[in-house]
Short mmCIF file of N, CA and C in Angstrom, two decimals:
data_model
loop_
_atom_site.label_atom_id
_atom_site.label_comp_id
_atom_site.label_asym_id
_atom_site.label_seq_id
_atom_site.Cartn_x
_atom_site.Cartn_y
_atom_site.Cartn_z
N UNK A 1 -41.49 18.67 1.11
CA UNK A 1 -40.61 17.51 1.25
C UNK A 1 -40.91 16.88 2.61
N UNK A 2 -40.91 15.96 2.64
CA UNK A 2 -41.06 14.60 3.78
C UNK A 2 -40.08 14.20 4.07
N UNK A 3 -39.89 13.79 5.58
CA UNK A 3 -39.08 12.36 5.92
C UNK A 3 -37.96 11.79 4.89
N UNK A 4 -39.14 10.98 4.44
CA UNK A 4 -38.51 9.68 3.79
C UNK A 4 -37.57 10.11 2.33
N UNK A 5 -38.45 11.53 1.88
CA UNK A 5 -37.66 12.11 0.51
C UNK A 5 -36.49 12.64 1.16
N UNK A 6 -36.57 13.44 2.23
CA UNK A 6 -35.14 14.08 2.77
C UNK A 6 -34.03 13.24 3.27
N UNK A 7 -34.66 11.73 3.77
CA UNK A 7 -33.49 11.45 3.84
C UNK A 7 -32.95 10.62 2.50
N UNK A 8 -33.82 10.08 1.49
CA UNK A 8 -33.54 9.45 0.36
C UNK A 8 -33.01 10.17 -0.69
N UNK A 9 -32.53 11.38 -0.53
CA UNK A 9 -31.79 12.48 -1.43
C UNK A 9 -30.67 12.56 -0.51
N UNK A 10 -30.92 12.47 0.75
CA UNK A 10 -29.44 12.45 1.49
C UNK A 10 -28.64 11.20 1.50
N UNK A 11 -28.92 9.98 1.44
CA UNK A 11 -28.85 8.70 0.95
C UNK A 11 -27.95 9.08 -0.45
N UNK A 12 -28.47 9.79 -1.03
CA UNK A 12 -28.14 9.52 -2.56
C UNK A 12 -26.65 10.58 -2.93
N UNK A 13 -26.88 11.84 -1.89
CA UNK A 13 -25.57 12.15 -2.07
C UNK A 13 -23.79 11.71 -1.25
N UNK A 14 -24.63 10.88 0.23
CA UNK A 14 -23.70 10.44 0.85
C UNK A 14 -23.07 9.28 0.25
N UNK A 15 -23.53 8.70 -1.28
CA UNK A 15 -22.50 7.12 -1.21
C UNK A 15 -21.21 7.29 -1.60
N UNK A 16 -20.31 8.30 -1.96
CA UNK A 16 -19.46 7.99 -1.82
C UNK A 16 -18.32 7.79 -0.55
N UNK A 17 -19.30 7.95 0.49
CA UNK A 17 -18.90 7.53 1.74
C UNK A 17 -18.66 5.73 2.40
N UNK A 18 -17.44 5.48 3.11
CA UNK A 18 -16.87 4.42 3.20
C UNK A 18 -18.25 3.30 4.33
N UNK A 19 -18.51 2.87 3.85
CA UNK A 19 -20.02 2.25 4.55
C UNK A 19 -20.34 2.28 5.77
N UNK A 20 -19.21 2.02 6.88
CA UNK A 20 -19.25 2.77 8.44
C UNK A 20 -19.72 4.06 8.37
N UNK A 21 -19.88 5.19 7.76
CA UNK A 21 -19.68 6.43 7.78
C UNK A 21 -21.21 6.78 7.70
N UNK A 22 -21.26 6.17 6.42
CA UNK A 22 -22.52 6.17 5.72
C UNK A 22 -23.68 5.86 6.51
N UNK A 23 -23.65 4.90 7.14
CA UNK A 23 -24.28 4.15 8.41
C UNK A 23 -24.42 4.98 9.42
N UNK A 24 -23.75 5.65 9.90
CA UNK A 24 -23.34 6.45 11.14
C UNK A 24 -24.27 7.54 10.48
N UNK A 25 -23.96 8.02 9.27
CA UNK A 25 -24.70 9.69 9.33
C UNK A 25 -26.21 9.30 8.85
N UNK A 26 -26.50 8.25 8.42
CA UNK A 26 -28.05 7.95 8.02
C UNK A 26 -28.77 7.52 9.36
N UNK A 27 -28.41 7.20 10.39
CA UNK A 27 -28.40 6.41 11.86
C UNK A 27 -28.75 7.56 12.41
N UNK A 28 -27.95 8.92 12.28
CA UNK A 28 -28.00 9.75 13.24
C UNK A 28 -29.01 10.83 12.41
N UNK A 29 -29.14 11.13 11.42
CA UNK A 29 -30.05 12.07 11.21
C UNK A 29 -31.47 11.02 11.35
N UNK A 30 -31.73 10.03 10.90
CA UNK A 30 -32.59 9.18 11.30
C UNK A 30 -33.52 8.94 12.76
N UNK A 31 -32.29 9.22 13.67
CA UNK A 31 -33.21 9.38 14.72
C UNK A 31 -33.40 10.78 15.27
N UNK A 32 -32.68 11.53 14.71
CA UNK A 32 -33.24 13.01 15.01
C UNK A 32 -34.49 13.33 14.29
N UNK A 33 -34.85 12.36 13.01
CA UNK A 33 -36.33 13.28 12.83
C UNK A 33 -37.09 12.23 13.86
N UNK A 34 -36.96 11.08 14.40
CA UNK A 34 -37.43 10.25 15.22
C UNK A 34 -37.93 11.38 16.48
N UNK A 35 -36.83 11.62 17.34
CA UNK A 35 -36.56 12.45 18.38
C UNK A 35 -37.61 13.69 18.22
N UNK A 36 -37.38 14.23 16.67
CA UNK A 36 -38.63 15.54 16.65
C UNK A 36 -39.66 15.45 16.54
N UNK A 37 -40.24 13.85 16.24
CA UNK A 37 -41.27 13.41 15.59
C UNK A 37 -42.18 13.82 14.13
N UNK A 38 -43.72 13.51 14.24
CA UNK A 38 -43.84 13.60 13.17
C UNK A 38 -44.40 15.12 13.21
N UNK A 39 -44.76 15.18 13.93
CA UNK A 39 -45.62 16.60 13.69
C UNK A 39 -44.82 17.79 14.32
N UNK A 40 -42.75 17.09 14.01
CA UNK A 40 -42.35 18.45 13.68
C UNK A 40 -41.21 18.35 12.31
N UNK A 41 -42.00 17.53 11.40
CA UNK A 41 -40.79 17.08 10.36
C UNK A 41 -40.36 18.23 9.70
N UNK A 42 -41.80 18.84 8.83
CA UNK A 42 -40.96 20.28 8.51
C UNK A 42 -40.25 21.36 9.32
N UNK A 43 -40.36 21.61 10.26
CA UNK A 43 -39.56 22.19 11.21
C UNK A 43 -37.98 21.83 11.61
N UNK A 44 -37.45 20.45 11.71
CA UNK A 44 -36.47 19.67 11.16
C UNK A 44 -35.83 19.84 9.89
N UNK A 45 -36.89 19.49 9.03
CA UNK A 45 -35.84 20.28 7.64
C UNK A 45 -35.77 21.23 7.57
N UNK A 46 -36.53 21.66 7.51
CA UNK A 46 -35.92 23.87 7.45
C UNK A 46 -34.54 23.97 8.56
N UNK A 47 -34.33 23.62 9.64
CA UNK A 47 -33.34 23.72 10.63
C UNK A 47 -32.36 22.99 10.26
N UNK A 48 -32.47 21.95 9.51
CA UNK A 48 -31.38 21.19 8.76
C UNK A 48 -30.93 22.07 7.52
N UNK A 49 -31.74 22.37 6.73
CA UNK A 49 -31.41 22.43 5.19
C UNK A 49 -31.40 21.63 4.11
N UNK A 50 -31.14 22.16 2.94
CA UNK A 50 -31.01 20.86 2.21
C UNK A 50 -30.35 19.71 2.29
N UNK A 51 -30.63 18.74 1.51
CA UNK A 51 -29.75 17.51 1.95
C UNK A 51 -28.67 17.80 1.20
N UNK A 52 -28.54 18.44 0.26
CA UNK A 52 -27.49 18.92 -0.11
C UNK A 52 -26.67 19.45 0.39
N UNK A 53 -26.80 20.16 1.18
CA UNK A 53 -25.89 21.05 1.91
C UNK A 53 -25.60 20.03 2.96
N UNK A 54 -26.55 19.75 3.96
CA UNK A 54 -26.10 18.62 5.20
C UNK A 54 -25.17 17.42 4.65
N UNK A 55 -25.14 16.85 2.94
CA UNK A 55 -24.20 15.81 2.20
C UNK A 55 -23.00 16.61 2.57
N UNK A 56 -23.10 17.85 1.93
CA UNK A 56 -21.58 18.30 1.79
C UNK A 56 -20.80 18.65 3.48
N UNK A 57 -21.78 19.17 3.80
CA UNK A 57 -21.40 19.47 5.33
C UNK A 57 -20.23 18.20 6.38
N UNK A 58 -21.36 16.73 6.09
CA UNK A 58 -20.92 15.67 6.30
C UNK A 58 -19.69 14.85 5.27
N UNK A 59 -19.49 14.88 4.06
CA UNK A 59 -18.26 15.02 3.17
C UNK A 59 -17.46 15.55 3.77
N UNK A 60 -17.18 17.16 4.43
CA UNK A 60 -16.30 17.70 4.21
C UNK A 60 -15.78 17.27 6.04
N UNK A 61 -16.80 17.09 6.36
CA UNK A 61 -16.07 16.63 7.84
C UNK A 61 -15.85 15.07 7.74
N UNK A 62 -15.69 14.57 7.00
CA UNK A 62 -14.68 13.14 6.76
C UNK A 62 -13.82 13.38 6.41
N UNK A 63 -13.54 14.23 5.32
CA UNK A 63 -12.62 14.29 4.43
C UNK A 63 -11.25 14.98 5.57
N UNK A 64 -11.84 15.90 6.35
CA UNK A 64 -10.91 16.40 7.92
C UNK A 64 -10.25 15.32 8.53
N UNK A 65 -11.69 14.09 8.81
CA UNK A 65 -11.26 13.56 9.74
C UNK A 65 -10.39 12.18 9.05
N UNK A 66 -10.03 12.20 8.12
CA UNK A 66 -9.28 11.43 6.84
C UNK A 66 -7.86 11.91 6.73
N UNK A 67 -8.26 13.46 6.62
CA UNK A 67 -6.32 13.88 6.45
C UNK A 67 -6.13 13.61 8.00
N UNK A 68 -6.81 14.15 9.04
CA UNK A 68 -6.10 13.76 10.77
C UNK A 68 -5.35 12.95 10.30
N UNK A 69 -6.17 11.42 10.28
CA UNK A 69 -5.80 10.18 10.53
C UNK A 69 -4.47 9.76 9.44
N UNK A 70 -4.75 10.22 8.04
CA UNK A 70 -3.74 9.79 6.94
C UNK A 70 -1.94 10.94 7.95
N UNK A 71 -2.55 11.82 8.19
CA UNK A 71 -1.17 12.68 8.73
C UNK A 71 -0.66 12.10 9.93
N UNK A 72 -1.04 11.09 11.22
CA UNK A 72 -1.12 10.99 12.11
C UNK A 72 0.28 9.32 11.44
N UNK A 73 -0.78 8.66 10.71
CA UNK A 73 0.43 7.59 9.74
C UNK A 73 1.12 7.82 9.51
N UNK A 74 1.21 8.89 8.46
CA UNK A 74 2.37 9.45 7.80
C UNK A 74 3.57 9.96 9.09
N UNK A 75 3.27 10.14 10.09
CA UNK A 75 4.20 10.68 11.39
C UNK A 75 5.01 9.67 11.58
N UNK A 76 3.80 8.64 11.73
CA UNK A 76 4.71 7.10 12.19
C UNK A 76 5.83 6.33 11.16
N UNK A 77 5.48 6.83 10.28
CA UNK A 77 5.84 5.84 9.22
C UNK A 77 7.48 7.06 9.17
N UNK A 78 7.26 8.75 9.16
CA UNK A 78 8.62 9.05 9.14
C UNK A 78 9.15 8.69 10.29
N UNK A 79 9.32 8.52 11.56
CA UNK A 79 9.70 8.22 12.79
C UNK A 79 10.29 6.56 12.19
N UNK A 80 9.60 5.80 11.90
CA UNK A 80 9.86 4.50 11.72
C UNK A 80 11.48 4.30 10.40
N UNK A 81 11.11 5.65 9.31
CA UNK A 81 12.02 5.95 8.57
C UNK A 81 13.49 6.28 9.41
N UNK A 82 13.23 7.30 10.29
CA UNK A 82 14.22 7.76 10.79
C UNK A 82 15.13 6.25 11.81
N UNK A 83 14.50 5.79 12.48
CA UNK A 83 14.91 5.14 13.18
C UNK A 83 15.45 3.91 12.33
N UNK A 84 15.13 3.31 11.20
CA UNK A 84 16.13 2.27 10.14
C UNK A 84 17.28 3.44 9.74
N UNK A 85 16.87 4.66 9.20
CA UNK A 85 18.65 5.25 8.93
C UNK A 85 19.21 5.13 10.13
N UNK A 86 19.19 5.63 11.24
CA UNK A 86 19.84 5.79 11.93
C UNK A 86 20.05 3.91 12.64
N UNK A 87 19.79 2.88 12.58
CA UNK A 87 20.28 1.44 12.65
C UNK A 87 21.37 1.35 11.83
N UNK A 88 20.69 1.44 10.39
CA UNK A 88 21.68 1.67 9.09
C UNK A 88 23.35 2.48 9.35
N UNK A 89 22.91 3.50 10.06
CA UNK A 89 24.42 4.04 10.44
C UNK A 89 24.96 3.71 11.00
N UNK A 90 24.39 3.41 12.12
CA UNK A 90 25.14 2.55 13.03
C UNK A 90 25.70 1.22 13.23
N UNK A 91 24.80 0.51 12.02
CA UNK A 91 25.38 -0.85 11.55
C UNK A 91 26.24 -1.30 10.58
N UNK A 92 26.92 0.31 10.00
CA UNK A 92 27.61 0.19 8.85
C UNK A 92 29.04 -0.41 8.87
N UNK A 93 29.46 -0.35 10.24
CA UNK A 93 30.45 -0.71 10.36
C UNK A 93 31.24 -2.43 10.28
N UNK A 94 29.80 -2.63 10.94
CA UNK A 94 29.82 -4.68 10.58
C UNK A 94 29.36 -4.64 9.29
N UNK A 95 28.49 -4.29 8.60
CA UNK A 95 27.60 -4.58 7.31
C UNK A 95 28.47 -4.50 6.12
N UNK A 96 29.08 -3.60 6.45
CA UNK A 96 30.16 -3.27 4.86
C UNK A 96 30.85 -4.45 4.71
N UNK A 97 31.84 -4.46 5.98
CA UNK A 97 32.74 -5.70 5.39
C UNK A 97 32.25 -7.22 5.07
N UNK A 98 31.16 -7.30 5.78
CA UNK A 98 30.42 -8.74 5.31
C UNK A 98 29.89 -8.80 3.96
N UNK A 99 29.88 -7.70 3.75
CA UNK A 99 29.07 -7.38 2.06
C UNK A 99 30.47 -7.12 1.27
N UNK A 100 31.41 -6.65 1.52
CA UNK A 100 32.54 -6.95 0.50
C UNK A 100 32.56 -8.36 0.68
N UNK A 101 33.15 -9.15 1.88
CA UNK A 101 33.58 -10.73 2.19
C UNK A 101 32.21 -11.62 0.73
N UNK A 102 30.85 -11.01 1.19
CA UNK A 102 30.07 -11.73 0.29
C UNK A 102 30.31 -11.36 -1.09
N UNK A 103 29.91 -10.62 -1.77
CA UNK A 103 30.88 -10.21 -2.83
C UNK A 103 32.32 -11.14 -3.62
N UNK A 104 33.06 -10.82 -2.33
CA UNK A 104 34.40 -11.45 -2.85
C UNK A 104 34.04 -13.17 -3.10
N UNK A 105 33.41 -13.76 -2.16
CA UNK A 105 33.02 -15.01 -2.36
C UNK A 105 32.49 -15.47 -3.23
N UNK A 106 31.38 -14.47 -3.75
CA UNK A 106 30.46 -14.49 -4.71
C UNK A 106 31.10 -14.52 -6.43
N UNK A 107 32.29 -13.72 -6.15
CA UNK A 107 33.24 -13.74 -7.36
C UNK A 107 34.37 -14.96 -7.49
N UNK A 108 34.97 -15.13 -6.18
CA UNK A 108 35.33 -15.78 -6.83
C UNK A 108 34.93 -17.33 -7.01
N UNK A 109 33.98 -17.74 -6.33
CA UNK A 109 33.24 -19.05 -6.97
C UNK A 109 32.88 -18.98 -8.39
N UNK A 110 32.51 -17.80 -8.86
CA UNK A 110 32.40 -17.78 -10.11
C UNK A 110 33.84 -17.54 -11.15
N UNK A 111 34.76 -17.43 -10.60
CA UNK A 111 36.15 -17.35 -11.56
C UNK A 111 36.41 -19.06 -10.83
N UNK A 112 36.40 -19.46 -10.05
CA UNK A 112 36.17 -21.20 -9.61
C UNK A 112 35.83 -21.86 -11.18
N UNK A 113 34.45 -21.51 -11.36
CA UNK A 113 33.70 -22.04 -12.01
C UNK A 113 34.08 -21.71 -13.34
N UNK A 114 34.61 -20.76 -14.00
CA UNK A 114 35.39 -20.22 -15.34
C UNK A 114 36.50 -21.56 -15.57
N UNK A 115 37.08 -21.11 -14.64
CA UNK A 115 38.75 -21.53 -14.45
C UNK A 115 37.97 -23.00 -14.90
N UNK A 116 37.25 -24.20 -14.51
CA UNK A 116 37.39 -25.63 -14.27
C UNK A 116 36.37 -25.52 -15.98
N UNK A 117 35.47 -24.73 -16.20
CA UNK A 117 34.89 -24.84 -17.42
C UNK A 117 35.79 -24.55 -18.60
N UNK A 118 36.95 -23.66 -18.69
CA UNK A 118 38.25 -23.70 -19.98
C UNK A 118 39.23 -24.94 -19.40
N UNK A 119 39.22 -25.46 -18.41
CA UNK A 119 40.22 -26.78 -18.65
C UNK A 119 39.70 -27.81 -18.37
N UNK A 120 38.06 -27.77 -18.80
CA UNK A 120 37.54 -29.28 -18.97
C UNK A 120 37.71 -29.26 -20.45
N UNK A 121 37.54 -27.72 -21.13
CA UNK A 121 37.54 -27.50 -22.33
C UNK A 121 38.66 -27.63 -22.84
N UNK A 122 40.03 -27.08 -22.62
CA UNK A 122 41.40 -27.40 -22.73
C UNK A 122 41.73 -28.81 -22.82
N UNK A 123 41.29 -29.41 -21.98
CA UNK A 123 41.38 -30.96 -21.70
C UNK A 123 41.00 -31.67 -23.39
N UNK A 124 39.87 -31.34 -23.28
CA UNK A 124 39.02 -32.40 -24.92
C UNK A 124 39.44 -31.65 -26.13
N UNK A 125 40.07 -30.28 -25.78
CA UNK A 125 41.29 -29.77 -27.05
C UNK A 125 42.14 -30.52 -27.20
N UNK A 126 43.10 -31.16 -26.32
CA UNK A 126 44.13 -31.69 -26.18
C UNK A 126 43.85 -33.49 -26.36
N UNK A 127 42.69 -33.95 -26.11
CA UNK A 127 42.45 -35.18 -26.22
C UNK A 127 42.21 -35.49 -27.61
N UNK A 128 41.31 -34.22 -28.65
CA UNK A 128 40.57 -34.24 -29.76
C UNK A 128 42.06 -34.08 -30.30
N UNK A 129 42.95 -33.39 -30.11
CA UNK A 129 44.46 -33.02 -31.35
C UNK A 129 45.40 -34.51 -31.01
N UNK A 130 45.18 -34.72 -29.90
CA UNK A 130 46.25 -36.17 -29.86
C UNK A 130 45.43 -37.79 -30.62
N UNK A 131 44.24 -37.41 -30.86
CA UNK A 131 43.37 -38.75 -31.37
C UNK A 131 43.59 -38.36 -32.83
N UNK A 132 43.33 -36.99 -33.34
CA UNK A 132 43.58 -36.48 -34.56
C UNK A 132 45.29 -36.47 -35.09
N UNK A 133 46.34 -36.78 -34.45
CA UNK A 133 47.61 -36.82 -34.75
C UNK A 133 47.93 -38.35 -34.68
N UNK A 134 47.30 -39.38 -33.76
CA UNK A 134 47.66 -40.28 -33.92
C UNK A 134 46.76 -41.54 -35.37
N UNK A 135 45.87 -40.58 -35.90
CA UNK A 135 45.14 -40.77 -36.69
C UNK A 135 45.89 -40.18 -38.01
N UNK A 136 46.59 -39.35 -37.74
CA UNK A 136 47.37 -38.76 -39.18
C UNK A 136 48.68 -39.84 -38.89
N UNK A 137 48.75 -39.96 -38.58
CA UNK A 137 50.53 -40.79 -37.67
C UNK A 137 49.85 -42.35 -38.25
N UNK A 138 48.94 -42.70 -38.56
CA UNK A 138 48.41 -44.21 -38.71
C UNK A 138 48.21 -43.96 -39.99
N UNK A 139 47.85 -43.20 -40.52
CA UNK A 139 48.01 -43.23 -42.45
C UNK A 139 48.68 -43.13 -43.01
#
Protein backbone atom coordinates (compact mmCIF):
# COMPACT_ATOMS: atom_id res chain seq x y z
CA UNK A 1 0.00 0.00 0.00
CA UNK A 2 1.05 3.62 -0.94
CA UNK A 3 0.43 7.10 0.03
CA UNK A 4 -2.23 7.94 -2.03
CA UNK A 5 -4.21 4.33 -1.40
CA UNK A 6 -3.78 4.88 2.45
CA UNK A 7 -5.01 7.92 2.52
CA UNK A 8 -7.94 7.27 -0.15
CA UNK A 9 -9.34 4.34 2.07
CA UNK A 10 -8.98 6.75 4.92
CA UNK A 11 -10.94 9.38 2.92
CA UNK A 12 -13.49 6.79 2.41
CA UNK A 13 -14.06 5.77 5.93
CA UNK A 14 -13.92 9.32 7.47
CA UNK A 15 -17.16 10.83 5.51
CA UNK A 16 -19.34 10.57 7.86
CA UNK A 17 -17.49 13.25 9.49
CA UNK A 18 -18.88 16.98 9.70
CA UNK A 19 -16.55 18.64 6.82
CA UNK A 20 -14.32 20.83 9.30
CA UNK A 21 -13.28 17.58 10.86
CA UNK A 22 -12.83 15.80 7.86
CA UNK A 23 -10.50 18.52 6.60
CA UNK A 24 -8.58 18.71 9.74
CA UNK A 25 -7.83 14.83 9.92
CA UNK A 26 -7.01 14.48 6.02
CA UNK A 27 -4.71 17.90 6.51
CA UNK A 28 -2.98 16.35 9.31
CA UNK A 29 -2.22 12.86 8.38
CA UNK A 30 -1.37 14.43 4.97
CA UNK A 31 1.39 16.23 6.10
CA UNK A 32 2.77 13.68 8.31
CA UNK A 33 3.48 11.36 5.40
CA UNK A 34 4.84 14.82 3.88
CA UNK A 35 7.07 15.33 7.10
CA UNK A 36 8.30 11.43 6.73
CA UNK A 37 8.69 11.71 3.20
CA UNK A 38 8.86 9.43 0.51
CA UNK A 39 11.37 7.06 1.24
CA UNK A 40 9.76 6.49 4.59
CA UNK A 41 6.05 5.87 3.47
CA UNK A 42 5.96 2.30 4.43
CA UNK A 43 7.43 2.89 7.66
CA UNK A 44 4.50 5.52 8.32
CA UNK A 45 1.94 3.07 7.62
CA UNK A 46 3.01 0.25 9.58
CA UNK A 47 3.34 2.96 12.63
CA UNK A 48 -0.03 4.20 11.72
CA UNK A 49 -2.00 1.08 10.92
CA UNK A 50 -4.75 0.51 9.03
CA UNK A 51 -6.85 3.18 7.84
CA UNK A 52 -9.29 1.43 9.37
CA UNK A 53 -8.34 1.48 12.57
CA UNK A 54 -6.78 5.27 12.40
CA UNK A 55 -10.96 6.00 10.82
CA UNK A 56 -12.20 4.56 13.91
CA UNK A 57 -9.58 5.90 16.21
CA UNK A 58 -10.48 9.45 14.74
CA UNK A 59 -14.57 8.69 14.89
CA UNK A 60 -14.33 7.82 18.25
CA UNK A 61 -12.41 10.91 19.32
CA UNK A 62 -15.19 13.20 17.80
CA UNK A 63 -17.76 11.43 18.92
CA UNK A 64 -15.91 12.43 22.81
CA UNK A 65 -15.37 15.59 21.69
CA UNK A 66 -19.32 15.90 20.60
CA UNK A 67 -20.78 14.58 23.91
CA UNK A 68 -18.09 17.37 25.83
CA UNK A 69 -19.60 19.98 23.84
CA UNK A 70 -23.50 18.58 23.53
CA UNK A 71 -23.11 18.17 27.75
CA UNK A 72 -21.44 21.53 28.24
CA UNK A 73 -25.15 23.01 26.34
CA UNK A 74 -27.15 20.91 27.94
CA UNK A 75 -25.59 22.65 31.45
CA UNK A 76 -26.55 25.95 30.06
CA UNK A 77 -29.69 25.36 28.85
CA UNK A 78 -30.59 23.62 32.62
CA UNK A 79 -29.15 26.75 34.43
CA UNK A 80 -31.16 28.91 31.93
CA UNK A 81 -34.25 26.44 32.94
CA UNK A 82 -33.67 27.01 36.46
CA UNK A 83 -33.39 30.60 36.42
CA UNK A 84 -37.16 31.19 34.32
CA UNK A 85 -38.71 28.86 37.30
CA UNK A 86 -37.33 30.60 39.71
CA UNK A 87 -38.54 34.40 37.78
CA UNK A 88 -41.78 32.40 37.38
CA UNK A 89 -41.97 32.15 41.24
CA UNK A 90 -41.20 35.04 41.97
CA UNK A 91 -43.43 36.73 39.53
CA UNK A 92 -46.41 34.86 40.55
CA UNK A 93 -47.60 37.17 42.64
CA UNK A 94 -48.30 40.11 39.98
CA UNK A 95 -48.95 37.47 37.11
CA UNK A 96 -51.90 35.64 38.61
CA UNK A 97 -54.05 38.43 39.22
CA UNK A 98 -53.52 40.07 35.80
CA UNK A 99 -54.34 36.71 34.28
CA UNK A 100 -57.58 36.30 36.29
CA UNK A 101 -58.36 40.43 35.53
CA UNK A 102 -57.58 39.12 31.70
CA UNK A 103 -59.73 36.28 31.83
CA UNK A 104 -62.51 38.08 33.55
CA UNK A 105 -62.39 40.70 30.73
CA UNK A 106 -62.07 38.22 28.26
CA UNK A 107 -65.47 36.73 29.51
CA UNK A 108 -67.17 39.11 30.00
CA UNK A 109 -66.91 40.94 26.58
CA UNK A 110 -68.03 37.84 25.41
CA UNK A 111 -71.38 37.59 27.66
CA UNK A 112 -71.32 41.66 26.25
CA UNK A 113 -71.53 40.19 23.03
CA UNK A 114 -74.30 37.21 23.85
CA UNK A 115 -76.39 39.59 25.81
CA UNK A 116 -76.67 42.42 22.55
CA UNK A 117 -76.84 39.26 19.95
CA UNK A 118 -80.44 37.68 21.86
CA UNK A 119 -81.87 41.30 22.00
CA UNK A 120 -81.08 42.30 18.55
CA UNK A 121 -82.74 38.91 18.17
CA UNK A 122 -85.58 39.56 20.74
CA UNK A 123 -86.02 42.85 19.09
CA UNK A 124 -87.04 41.36 15.25
CA UNK A 125 -89.14 38.65 17.46
CA UNK A 126 -91.08 41.34 18.68
CA UNK A 127 -91.10 43.49 15.47
CA UNK A 128 -91.89 40.14 13.21
CA UNK A 129 -95.18 39.24 15.96
CA UNK A 130 -96.40 42.96 16.00
CA UNK A 131 -96.30 43.23 11.85
CA UNK A 132 -97.84 39.63 11.97
CA UNK A 133 -100.78 40.79 14.50
CA UNK A 134 -101.38 43.90 12.87
CA UNK A 135 -101.68 41.92 9.66
CA UNK A 136 -104.20 39.46 11.33
CA UNK A 137 -105.97 42.70 12.99
CA UNK A 138 -106.33 44.08 9.08
CA UNK A 139 -108.24 40.95 7.79
Amino acid sequence: MDRASYLKQLRGKLRRLPAHEFDAAIAYYEEYFEEAGEENEQQVISQLGSPSHVASQILADFALKDLDTSSAKSTKKNISAIWLIILAILSAPLSLPLLATAIALIFSFGAVIVSLSLLLSLQSLVSLSVVLWRLYLAS
